[in-house]
Amino acid sequence: TVSLRLENGGSSCAGRLEIHYKGQWGTVYAVLWDLADAAVVCRELECGTAVSAPRGAHFGRGSGPIVTAYVQCSGTERALRECQSASWDHYSCSHDNDAGVVCSG
C-alpha cells in the first residue's frame, strides 16, 4: 500500500506532500503540479476539495528521496498512484521544488 501525508502545514489536510514508497517517506518534485493533482490527494486523504497546490517547497524542504515528478492528474482519479507521472522510484534531486497541497478539510 502507498501512504500519503501532508507535513508542516499546521493540519493533516495541508502541507508538503509526502509519499511512503519502498520503505521511505519521500516527496514529489512539483513540475506541472497543479490543482487537479492536489484534488486527487485531498480525495485520497478524505480532506475535502483542493484549495491550492503550492510549489517551490512552500511548506519547507523535505528530506529523503524524491518519489516522482511530472504528475498529471485529470482530477477525477481516486488515488495519486492512478495519475500519469514519471515512474515512481527514489530519485536524488533537489527538494527546492517540493509539492504542497492545501485542502478544504
PDB file of C-alpha atoms in Angstrom:
ATOM      1  CA  THR A   1       0.000   0.000   0.000  1.00  0.00           C
ATOM      2  CA  VAL A   2       1.017   3.555  -0.680  1.00  0.00           C
ATOM      3  CA  SER A   3       0.543   6.029   2.146  1.00  0.00           C
ATOM      4  CA  LEU A   4       0.324   9.780   1.689  1.00  0.00           C
ATOM      5  CA  ARG A   5       0.646  12.515   4.283  1.00  0.00           C
ATOM      6  CA  LEU A   6       0.792  16.307   4.343  1.00  0.00           C
ATOM      7  CA  GLU A   7       3.526  17.735   6.557  1.00  0.00           C
ATOM      8  CA  ASN A   8       4.409  21.121   8.046  1.00  0.00           C
ATOM      9  CA  GLY A   9       1.120  22.795   7.099  1.00  0.00           C
ATOM     10  CA  GLY A  10      -0.484  23.038  10.526  1.00  0.00           C
ATOM     11  CA  SER A  11      -3.080  20.318   9.912  1.00  0.00           C
ATOM     12  CA  SER A  12      -3.351  16.850   8.423  1.00  0.00           C
ATOM     13  CA  CYS A  13      -5.076  18.405   5.386  1.00  0.00           C
ATOM     14  CA  ALA A  14      -2.403  20.932   4.387  1.00  0.00           C
ATOM     15  CA  GLY A  15       1.329  20.797   3.846  1.00  0.00           C
ATOM     16  CA  ARG A  16       4.187  19.301   1.900  1.00  0.00           C
ATOM     17  CA  LEU A  17       3.093  16.122   0.137  1.00  0.00           C
ATOM     18  CA  GLU A  18       4.997  13.060   1.309  1.00  0.00           C
ATOM     19  CA  ILE A  19       4.604   9.558  -0.074  1.00  0.00           C
ATOM     20  CA  HIS A  20       5.651   6.384   1.732  1.00  0.00           C
ATOM     21  CA  TYR A  21       7.187   4.272  -1.002  1.00  0.00           C
ATOM     22  CA  LYS A  22       9.523   1.286  -0.754  1.00  0.00           C
ATOM     23  CA  GLY A  23      10.003   1.792   2.968  1.00  0.00           C
ATOM     24  CA  GLN A  24      10.834   5.502   2.933  1.00  0.00           C
ATOM     25  CA  TRP A  25       8.965   8.776   3.098  1.00  0.00           C
ATOM     26  CA  GLY A  26       9.757  10.979   0.115  1.00  0.00           C
ATOM     27  CA  THR A  27       8.380  13.983  -1.716  1.00  0.00           C
ATOM     28  CA  VAL A  28       7.091  14.959  -5.160  1.00  0.00           C
ATOM     29  CA  TYR A  29       9.040  17.290  -7.423  1.00  0.00           C
ATOM     30  CA  ALA A  30       6.445  19.882  -8.427  1.00  0.00           C
ATOM     31  CA  VAL A  31       6.992  20.119 -12.193  1.00  0.00           C
ATOM     32  CA  LEU A  32       3.498  20.501 -13.739  1.00  0.00           C
ATOM     33  CA  TRP A  33       1.967  20.294 -10.230  1.00  0.00           C
ATOM     34  CA  ASP A  34      -1.466  21.915 -10.206  1.00  0.00           C
ATOM     35  CA  LEU A  35      -4.906  21.996  -8.608  1.00  0.00           C
ATOM     36  CA  ALA A  36      -6.087  18.819 -10.369  1.00  0.00           C
ATOM     37  CA  ASP A  37      -3.181  16.918  -8.790  1.00  0.00           C
ATOM     38  CA  ALA A  38      -3.917  18.414  -5.373  1.00  0.00           C
ATOM     39  CA  ALA A  39      -7.603  17.482  -5.759  1.00  0.00           C
ATOM     40  CA  VAL A  40      -6.700  13.798  -6.045  1.00  0.00           C
ATOM     41  CA  VAL A  41      -4.501  13.992  -2.935  1.00  0.00           C
ATOM     42  CA  CYS A  42      -7.304  15.690  -0.975  1.00  0.00           C
ATOM     43  CA  ARG A  43      -9.747  12.987  -2.098  1.00  0.00           C
ATOM     44  CA  GLU A  44      -7.353  10.181  -1.193  1.00  0.00           C
ATOM     45  CA  LEU A  45      -6.768  11.685   2.268  1.00  0.00           C
ATOM     46  CA  GLU A  46     -10.510  12.383   2.771  1.00  0.00           C
ATOM     47  CA  CYS A  47      -9.694  16.068   3.250  1.00  0.00           C
ATOM     48  CA  GLY A  48     -12.386  17.658   1.080  1.00  0.00           C
ATOM     49  CA  THR A  49     -11.555  19.669  -2.017  1.00  0.00           C
ATOM     50  CA  ALA A  50      -8.296  21.250  -3.130  1.00  0.00           C
ATOM     51  CA  VAL A  51      -7.829  24.926  -2.281  1.00  0.00           C
ATOM     52  CA  SER A  52      -4.305  25.363  -3.644  1.00  0.00           C
ATOM     53  CA  ALA A  53      -1.297  23.455  -4.963  1.00  0.00           C
ATOM     54  CA  PRO A  54       1.766  25.432  -3.846  1.00  0.00           C
ATOM     55  CA  ARG A  55       5.137  24.627  -5.393  1.00  0.00           C
ATOM     56  CA  GLY A  56       8.685  25.686  -4.606  1.00  0.00           C
ATOM     57  CA  ALA A  57       8.844  23.974  -1.204  1.00  0.00           C
ATOM     58  CA  HIS A  58       6.235  26.392   0.179  1.00  0.00           C
ATOM     59  CA  PHE A  59       5.912  24.180   3.280  1.00  0.00           C
ATOM     60  CA  GLY A  60       9.664  23.695   3.642  1.00  0.00           C
ATOM     61  CA  ARG A  61      12.057  21.288   2.023  1.00  0.00           C
ATOM     62  CA  GLY A  62      11.513  17.622   2.667  1.00  0.00           C
ATOM     63  CA  SER A  63      14.181  15.014   3.170  1.00  0.00           C
ATOM     64  CA  GLY A  64      14.676  11.552   1.795  1.00  0.00           C
ATOM     65  CA  PRO A  65      14.107  10.682  -1.841  1.00  0.00           C
ATOM     66  CA  ILE A  66      12.010  12.378  -4.485  1.00  0.00           C
ATOM     67  CA  VAL A  67       9.423   9.717  -5.351  1.00  0.00           C
ATOM     68  CA  THR A  68       8.052  11.152  -8.596  1.00  0.00           C
ATOM     69  CA  ALA A  69       7.637  14.238 -10.793  1.00  0.00           C
ATOM     70  CA  TYR A  70       5.617  15.382 -13.804  1.00  0.00           C
ATOM     71  CA  VAL A  71       2.386  14.333 -12.102  1.00  0.00           C
ATOM     72  CA  GLN A  72      -0.576  14.923 -14.414  1.00  0.00           C
ATOM     73  CA  CYS A  73      -3.931  14.025 -12.883  1.00  0.00           C
ATOM     74  CA  SER A  74      -7.207  14.813 -14.609  1.00  0.00           C
ATOM     75  CA  GLY A  75      -8.645  15.472 -11.151  1.00  0.00           C
ATOM     76  CA  THR A  76     -11.107  12.577 -11.163  1.00  0.00           C
ATOM     77  CA  GLU A  77      -8.739   9.793 -10.053  1.00  0.00           C
ATOM     78  CA  ARG A  78      -9.359   8.091  -6.717  1.00  0.00           C
ATOM     79  CA  ALA A  79      -5.662   7.933  -5.833  1.00  0.00           C
ATOM     80  CA  LEU A  80      -2.452   9.705  -6.806  1.00  0.00           C
ATOM     81  CA  ARG A  81      -0.960   6.406  -7.972  1.00  0.00           C
ATOM     82  CA  GLU A  82      -3.542   6.341 -10.795  1.00  0.00           C
ATOM     83  CA  CYS A  83      -2.304   9.624 -12.281  1.00  0.00           C
ATOM     84  CA  GLN A  84       0.216   9.861 -15.086  1.00  0.00           C
ATOM     85  CA  SER A  85       3.689  10.738 -13.820  1.00  0.00           C
ATOM     86  CA  ALA A  86       7.345   9.912 -14.057  1.00  0.00           C
ATOM     87  CA  SER A  87       7.897   6.346 -12.871  1.00  0.00           C
ATOM     88  CA  TRP A  88       7.860   6.037  -9.096  1.00  0.00           C
ATOM     89  CA  ASP A  89      11.312   5.441  -7.676  1.00  0.00           C
ATOM     90  CA  HIS A  90      13.787   7.033  -5.289  1.00  0.00           C
ATOM     91  CA  TYR A  91      15.373   9.985  -7.093  1.00  0.00           C
ATOM     92  CA  SER A  92      18.036  12.191  -5.589  1.00  0.00           C
ATOM     93  CA  CYS A  93      17.299  15.675  -6.835  1.00  0.00           C
ATOM     94  CA  SER A  94      16.786  18.955  -5.044  1.00  0.00           C
ATOM     95  CA  HIS A  95      13.962  19.458  -2.555  1.00  0.00           C
ATOM     96  CA  ASP A  96      13.642  23.136  -3.529  1.00  0.00           C
ATOM     97  CA  ASN A  97      10.518  22.428  -5.587  1.00  0.00           C
ATOM     98  CA  ASP A  98       8.676  20.021  -3.284  1.00  0.00           C
ATOM     99  CA  ALA A  99       4.939  19.881  -3.989  1.00  0.00           C
ATOM    100  CA  GLY A 100       2.417  21.146  -1.473  1.00  0.00           C
ATOM    101  CA  VAL A 101      -1.323  20.698  -1.055  1.00  0.00           C
ATOM    102  CA  VAL A 102      -3.961  22.706   0.786  1.00  0.00           C
ATOM    103  CA  CYS A 103      -7.349  21.019   1.153  1.00  0.00           C
ATOM    104  CA  SER A 104     -10.638  22.412   2.429  1.00  0.00           C
ATOM    105  CA  GLY A 105     -10.964  19.734   5.127  1.00  0.00           C
TER     106      GLY A 105
END
